[in-house]
Amino acid sequence: MSQPKLTVALAGNPNAGKTSLFNQLTGLNQRIGNFPGVTVEKKTGTTWLNNNTACNVTDLPGTYSLYPKSPDEQVVFDVLHNTADPLYPDIVVVVADAGNLKRNLLLFTQIADLQIPVILALNMVDLAEKAGCVFDLEVLKQRLQVPIVRINGRTGEGLTDLKQAILKFSFVPPNPWFRPEDAAPELVNKVRDRFNLDNSYRAFQLAHQYRSMSSLSAADKHFLDDITLRYEFRNLSFQAAETISRYEAINKALFDAMFITPPAGSSVTERLDKVLTHRIWGYLIFFGILTVLFQAIFSWASYPMDLIDTGIGALNTWLKGVLPAGPATDLLTDGVIAGLGGVLIFIPQIALLFAFIAVLEESGYMARVMFIMDRVMRKFGLNGRSVVPLISGVACAVPAIMATRSIDNTRDRLVTIFVTPLMSCSARIPVYTVLISLVVPQQFFFGIINLQGLAMMGLYLLGFLAAVGSAWLLKQMAVTKAKRSFFIMELPSYKMPRWGNVGYTIADKVKAFVFEAGKVIVAISVILWVLATYGPGDAMKAADDKAEALAKTQNLNDTQKENLIAAGRLEASYAGHFGKAIEPIIRPLGFDWKIGIALITSFAAREVFIGTMSTIYSIGSDQNEDTVRERMAAERDPLTGGPMYTPARSFSLLIFYVFAMQCMSTLAVTYRETKGWKYPLLQTFYMTGLAWVASLAVWQIFG
């Protein structure tokens, strides 16, 4: 079999079915990466056209035209305009929704005018015909001057015909749909001469978009600055004139090639939309669905997560039994495998979340959610697509941040990623439960309203207000206002989800997390283990000797002695030294070095706070939360002699955990989604600063 020789790009409007076709063509032979120089995700794959010929396929981001409004859409122009780009295609398959053919053909005509070989893949013809659209494909082929293949990206219908069309395609340049020479003749000729272009529309586009093209030199941009100023080339007016001209040509092409006879009565989609996008029922139904989604991530996922946790624990126990005792075994079990468990345990949540999202997207309902929520979210600098990630963040920020991939606009996506960790995740529940129970009485109002439950709800509400407030603050900043976005969303027809696509989505997201974010999580886990296991000089031996002597003096049993040794070793470890080193920073918040250690170790996962406090207070990591609470309640403040965990100190610690960066998994997935350390570090510094200031205010006012 030969190596792939052809490069095929799939282009099309959002919701035209392009990604479904990509999945049908490539199956699991997909690769995920980045387009060069940007954080926009790139999907490429390989498909066999016949037994001897393969081709590379690139799934370009969805766009309505070659005039980009976001970095994702800019990628489409960059790839199709620059013939030196490694991804420049031999053939472009433009996937068009047959039910919205006129609008879809705008992008088609622009790509055709670049004189790139084009095949039109007419998708969802069956749904269009049910809506009253009838096509004469032979007439349409003659008018559009390109091969047309009827496909169904959901079922795979027409896949063989499309592959044959790619194999047999011989390019004949079509007549131009738009003549730039008529709009700006002098400018087009000057640009063609300067850049040695044989295509007028490429010259016209270059004059439009040179400012955003990194491939141009400073001298070239200076030339284009001068020439566009000299010939009064106004982008918006020329773009509007071009669009009008193209639609006039498209209308002529569709005359006698497409006939529309609207069916009597309203369609199923229209009837459903009257309820699902209703100004009252639409919100109630959406929040009902969110309740099910949250229940799945928060409760249903706990069963497989418990199995994974038990399995990792059993594996560690078995390895410790068969491997020789020593640092190497401890590193493998308590460092590497424990870190791996911290990766694998999130898989059920990620799989469930993206299964729900994929079903909502495939069915067409997700577009309605974004539509009804956009007006609310826009006030805070977000958009409708931010809703699902924010709500999902209450369960876990890791899959929630990954869910921001549904947000097309890069600015809105980054803002959503930035504020999502402020939503209190399920891992904070053990921390909240222990600290609230220390200072909030178990008191009921009206027999059903629990005061401790109200405190818990208040913490979640505080996290939500911090998230939307931070988004609003970013909106006020000049850097974000300069990149104002507009919400444009097509409402597709409702349809049964294609379960193959749902499966591809789940597999893709799980694989991305395990192999990308997972590497960072395991690395940080090993580092934290080293810090908590070793100490400077002979500090660890001295701690052991001191604990042994104290245990003998107090006549402690073996379990009590082991707990005392563990507490002493933790205090003498590098983690303990770090806890004492940061004590001057956290002392104004009411915290001591013991809490400092918990703050450091719980960065692995928020629930680690309980295990750390168990070790610090020498009660063993196998004890339940009640035991931890009792021991913390009995702890005395060495300065005052009173209770250590007063309401002021407990609420100061609670507020800190509400606002602080959740865990290393969140940091890792932010790094994975933004393709760099800039945003994870900014996010960490902002949230840590917010947590410190808020905690300081609580302690200084009430302490």
PDB file of N, CA and C in Angstrom, residues 15-17 20 96-101 122-135 150-155 157 259-263 267-269 362-364 368 490-497:
ATOM      1  N   ASN A  15     -22.088  23.384  12.314  1.00  0.00           N
ATOM      2  CA  ASN A  15     -23.291  22.543  12.303  1.00  0.00           C
ATOM      3  C   ASN A  15     -23.661  22.017  10.921  1.00  0.00           C
ATOM      4  N   ALA A  16     -22.740  22.076   9.963  1.00  0.00           N
ATOM      5  CA  ALA A  16     -23.032  21.536   8.631  1.00  0.00           C
ATOM      6  C   ALA A  16     -22.788  20.034   8.559  1.00  0.00           C
ATOM      7  N   GLY A  17     -22.191  19.444   9.592  1.00  0.00           N
ATOM      8  CA  GLY A  17     -21.929  18.009   9.602  1.00  0.00           C
ATOM      9  C   GLY A  17     -20.515  17.642   9.214  1.00  0.00           C
ATOM     10  N   SER A  20     -18.785  15.136  11.669  1.00  0.00           N
ATOM     11  CA  SER A  20     -19.356  13.793  11.500  1.00  0.00           C
ATOM     12  C   SER A  20     -18.750  13.106  10.285  1.00  0.00           C
ATOM     13  N   ALA A  96     -21.782  21.071   3.008  1.00  0.00           N
ATOM     14  CA  ALA A  96     -22.873  22.045   3.050  1.00  0.00           C
ATOM     15  C   ALA A  96     -24.138  21.391   3.566  1.00  0.00           C
ATOM     16  N   ASP A  97     -24.816  22.069   4.459  1.00  0.00           N
ATOM     17  CA  ASP A  97     -26.118  21.628   4.953  1.00  0.00           C
ATOM     18  C   ASP A  97     -27.147  21.918   3.870  1.00  0.00           C
ATOM     19  N   ALA A  98     -27.750  20.858   3.332  1.00  0.00           N
ATOM     20  CA  ALA A  98     -28.694  21.034   2.221  1.00  0.00           C
ATOM     21  C   ALA A  98     -29.884  21.894   2.622  1.00  0.00           C
ATOM     22  N   GLY A  99     -30.236  21.867   3.905  1.00  0.00           N
ATOM     23  CA  GLY A  99     -31.371  22.664   4.354  1.00  0.00           C
ATOM     24  C   GLY A  99     -31.074  24.151   4.423  1.00  0.00           C
ATOM     25  N   ASN A 100     -29.790  24.525   4.388  1.00  0.00           N
ATOM     26  CA  ASN A 100     -29.390  25.939   4.402  1.00  0.00           C
ATOM     27  C   ASN A 100     -28.369  26.183   3.285  1.00  0.00           C
ATOM     28  N   LEU A 101     -28.661  25.651   2.108  1.00  0.00           N
ATOM     29  CA  LEU A 101     -27.670  25.617   1.042  1.00  0.00           C
ATOM     30  C   LEU A 101     -27.244  27.015   0.605  1.00  0.00           C
ATOM     31  N   LEU A 122     -22.947  17.497  -0.272  1.00  0.00           N
ATOM     32  CA  LEU A 122     -24.267  17.984   0.132  1.00  0.00           C
ATOM     33  C   LEU A 122     -24.802  17.068   1.229  1.00  0.00           C
ATOM     34  N   ASN A 123     -24.841  17.589   2.446  1.00  0.00           N
ATOM     35  CA  ASN A 123     -25.173  16.784   3.622  1.00  0.00           C
ATOM     36  C   ASN A 123     -26.616  17.003   4.058  1.00  0.00           C
ATOM     37  N   MET A 124     -27.181  16.011   4.706  1.00  0.00           N
ATOM     38  CA  MET A 124     -28.532  16.060   5.292  1.00  0.00           C
ATOM     39  C   MET A 124     -29.600  16.397   4.253  1.00  0.00           C
ATOM     40  N   VAL A 125     -29.446  15.815   3.067  1.00  0.00           N
ATOM     41  CA  VAL A 125     -30.434  16.045   2.004  1.00  0.00           C
ATOM     42  C   VAL A 125     -31.792  15.491   2.412  1.00  0.00           C
ATOM     43  N   ASP A 126     -31.770  14.361   3.142  1.00  0.00           N
ATOM     44  CA  ASP A 126     -33.034  13.743   3.551  1.00  0.00           C
ATOM     45  C   ASP A 126     -33.854  14.682   4.434  1.00  0.00           C
ATOM     46  N   LEU A 127     -33.186  15.364   5.365  1.00  0.00           N
ATOM     47  CA  LEU A 127     -33.897  16.302   6.236  1.00  0.00           C
ATOM     48  C   LEU A 127     -34.398  17.512   5.450  1.00  0.00           C
ATOM     49  N   ALA A 128     -33.577  17.955   4.478  1.00  0.00           N
ATOM     50  CA  ALA A 128     -33.993  19.088   3.643  1.00  0.00           C
ATOM     51  C   ALA A 128     -35.224  18.725   2.821  1.00  0.00           C
ATOM     52  N   GLU A 129     -35.245  17.504   2.292  1.00  0.00           N
ATOM     53  CA  GLU A 129     -36.396  17.080   1.483  1.00  0.00           C
ATOM     54  C   GLU A 129     -37.662  16.983   2.326  1.00  0.00           C
ATOM     55  N   LYS A 130     -37.514  16.526   3.583  1.00  0.00           N
ATOM     56  CA  LYS A 130     -38.671  16.476   4.475  1.00  0.00           C
ATOM     57  C   LYS A 130     -39.204  17.875   4.750  1.00  0.00           C
ATOM     58  N   ALA A 131     -38.297  18.868   4.718  1.00  0.00           N
ATOM     59  CA  ALA A 131     -38.701  20.258   4.953  1.00  0.00           C
ATOM     60  C   ALA A 131     -39.234  20.924   3.695  1.00  0.00           C
ATOM     61  N   GLY A 132     -39.263  20.179   2.581  1.00  0.00           N
ATOM     62  CA  GLY A 132     -39.839  20.725   1.351  1.00  0.00           C
ATOM     63  C   GLY A 132     -38.843  21.173   0.310  1.00  0.00           C
ATOM     64  N   CYS A 133     -37.542  20.873   0.468  1.00  0.00           N
ATOM     65  CA  CYS A 133     -36.529  21.248  -0.522  1.00  0.00           C
ATOM     66  C   CYS A 133     -36.312  20.098  -1.504  1.00  0.00           C
ATOM     67  N   VAL A 134     -36.351  20.414  -2.786  1.00  0.00           N
ATOM     68  CA  VAL A 134     -36.100  19.419  -3.830  1.00  0.00           C
ATOM     69  C   VAL A 134     -34.930  19.913  -4.673  1.00  0.00           C
ATOM     70  N   PHE A 135     -33.959  19.015  -4.951  1.00  0.00           N
ATOM     71  CA  PHE A 135     -32.746  19.400  -5.669  1.00  0.00           C
ATOM     72  C   PHE A 135     -32.656  18.669  -7.001  1.00  0.00           C
ATOM     73  N   ARG A 150     -23.847  13.586  -2.858  1.00  0.00           N
ATOM     74  CA  ARG A 150     -24.860  13.552  -1.800  1.00  0.00           C
ATOM     75  C   ARG A 150     -24.364  12.617  -0.692  1.00  0.00           C
ATOM     76  N   ILE A 151     -24.273  13.144   0.541  1.00  0.00           N
ATOM     77  CA  ILE A 151     -23.766  12.343   1.660  1.00  0.00           C
ATOM     78  C   ILE A 151     -24.701  12.464   2.861  1.00  0.00           C
ATOM     79  N   ASN A 152     -24.462  11.591   3.830  1.00  0.00           N
ATOM     80  CA  ASN A 152     -25.084  11.727   5.137  1.00  0.00           C
ATOM     81  C   ASN A 152     -24.000  11.433   6.159  1.00  0.00           C
ATOM     82  N   GLY A 153     -23.464  12.494   6.755  1.00  0.00           N
ATOM     83  CA  GLY A 153     -22.353  12.344   7.680  1.00  0.00           C
ATOM     84  C   GLY A 153     -22.702  11.523   8.899  1.00  0.00           C
ATOM     85  N   ARG A 154     -23.984  11.432   9.232  1.00  0.00           N
ATOM     86  CA  ARG A 154     -24.393  10.677  10.417  1.00  0.00           C
ATOM     87  C   ARG A 154     -24.418   9.178  10.156  1.00  0.00           C
ATOM     88  N   THR A 155     -24.804   8.761   8.951  1.00  0.00           N
ATOM     89  CA  THR A 155     -24.942   7.332   8.657  1.00  0.00           C
ATOM     90  C   THR A 155     -23.828   6.786   7.782  1.00  0.00           C
ATOM     91  N   GLU A 157     -23.733   7.377   4.537  1.00  0.00           N
ATOM     92  CA  GLU A 157     -24.249   7.283   3.170  1.00  0.00           C
ATOM     93  C   GLU A 157     -23.465   8.214   2.242  1.00  0.00           C
ATOM     94  N   PHE A 259     -35.840  23.713  -5.467  1.00  0.00           N
ATOM     95  CA  PHE A 259     -37.226  24.151  -5.340  1.00  0.00           C
ATOM     96  C   PHE A 259     -37.663  23.951  -3.894  1.00  0.00           C
ATOM     97  N   ILE A 260     -38.327  24.947  -3.333  1.00  0.00           N
ATOM     98  CA  ILE A 260     -38.744  24.880  -1.941  1.00  0.00           C
ATOM     99  C   ILE A 260     -40.261  24.932  -1.863  1.00  0.00           C
ATOM    100  N   THR A 261     -40.838  23.897  -1.273  1.00  0.00           N
ATOM    101  CA  THR A 261     -42.270  23.846  -1.025  1.00  0.00           C
ATOM    102  C   THR A 261     -42.476  23.584   0.452  1.00  0.00           C
ATOM    103  N   PRO A 262     -42.658  24.635   1.256  1.00  0.00           N
ATOM    104  CA  PRO A 262     -42.797  24.440   2.708  1.00  0.00           C
ATOM    105  C   PRO A 262     -43.959  23.510   3.024  1.00  0.00           C
ATOM    106  N   PRO A 263     -43.748  22.522   3.909  1.00  0.00           N
ATOM    107  CA  PRO A 263     -44.832  21.607   4.277  1.00  0.00           C
ATOM    108  C   PRO A 263     -45.923  22.335   5.039  1.00  0.00           C
ATOM    109  N   SER A 267     -43.231  22.512  11.574  1.00  0.00           N
ATOM    110  CA  SER A 267     -42.401  21.320  11.654  1.00  0.00           C
ATOM    111  C   SER A 267     -42.227  20.884  13.109  1.00  0.00           C
ATOM    112  N   VAL A 268     -41.687  19.664  13.278  1.00  0.00           N
ATOM    113  CA  VAL A 268     -41.421  19.160  14.630  1.00  0.00           C
ATOM    114  C   VAL A 268     -40.442  20.083  15.349  1.00  0.00           C
ATOM    115  N   THR A 269     -39.427  20.550  14.599  1.00  0.00           N
ATOM    116  CA  THR A 269     -38.436  21.450  15.193  1.00  0.00           C
ATOM    117  C   THR A 269     -39.089  22.726  15.691  1.00  0.00           C
ATOM    118  N   GLU A 362     -25.382  16.463  19.442  1.00  0.00           N
ATOM    119  CA  GLU A 362     -25.852  15.657  18.304  1.00  0.00           C
ATOM    120  C   GLU A 362     -27.349  15.821  18.079  1.00  0.00           C
ATOM    121  N   SER A 363     -28.103  15.975  19.165  1.00  0.00           N
ATOM    122  CA  SER A 363     -29.557  16.087  19.041  1.00  0.00           C
ATOM    123  C   SER A 363     -29.991  17.462  18.559  1.00  0.00           C
ATOM    124  N   GLY A 364     -29.095  18.466  18.682  1.00  0.00           N
ATOM    125  CA  GLY A 364     -29.447  19.829  18.293  1.00  0.00           C
ATOM    126  C   GLY A 364     -29.900  20.685  19.453  1.00  0.00           C
ATOM    127  N   ARG A 368     -29.791  25.361  21.381  1.00  0.00           N
ATOM    128  CA  ARG A 368     -30.883  26.093  22.035  1.00  0.00           C
ATOM    129  C   ARG A 368     -30.476  26.581  23.428  1.00  0.00           C
ATOM    130  N   GLU A 490     -26.343  29.032  14.756  1.00  0.00           N
ATOM    131  CA  GLU A 490     -27.406  28.452  13.941  1.00  0.00           C
ATOM    132  C   GLU A 490     -28.162  27.440  14.784  1.00  0.00           C
ATOM    133  N   LEU A 491     -29.483  27.431  14.677  1.00  0.00           N
ATOM    134  CA  LEU A 491     -30.293  26.452  15.378  1.00  0.00           C
ATOM    135  C   LEU A 491     -30.601  25.304  14.433  1.00  0.00           C
ATOM    136  N   PRO A 492     -29.857  24.199  14.541  1.00  0.00           N
ATOM    137  CA  PRO A 492     -30.076  23.078  13.626  1.00  0.00           C
ATOM    138  C   PRO A 492     -31.369  22.350  13.962  1.00  0.00           C
ATOM    139  N   SER A 493     -31.809  21.495  13.062  1.00  0.00           N
ATOM    140  CA  SER A 493     -33.004  20.701  13.326  1.00  0.00           C
ATOM    141  C   SER A 493     -32.684  19.626  14.358  1.00  0.00           C
ATOM    142  N   TYR A 494     -33.722  19.176  15.054  1.00  0.00           N
ATOM    143  CA  TYR A 494     -33.533  18.112  16.040  1.00  0.00           C
ATOM    144  C   TYR A 494     -33.372  16.774  15.325  1.00  0.00           C
ATOM    145  N   LYS A 495     -32.505  15.932  15.857  1.00  0.00           N
ATOM    146  CA  LYS A 495     -32.296  14.609  15.266  1.00  0.00           C
ATOM    147  C   LYS A 495     -31.773  13.652  16.318  1.00  0.00           C
ATOM    148  N   MET A 496     -31.916  12.367  16.038  1.00  0.00           N
ATOM    149  CA  MET A 496     -31.424  11.342  16.950  1.00  0.00           C
ATOM    150  C   MET A 496     -29.896  11.353  16.949  1.00  0.00           C
ATOM    151  N   PRO A 497     -29.277  11.339  18.128  1.00  0.00           N
ATOM    152  CA  PRO A 497     -27.810  11.334  18.173  1.00  0.00           C
ATOM    153  C   PRO A 497     -27.229  10.139  17.433  1.00  0.00           C
TER     154      PRO A 497
END
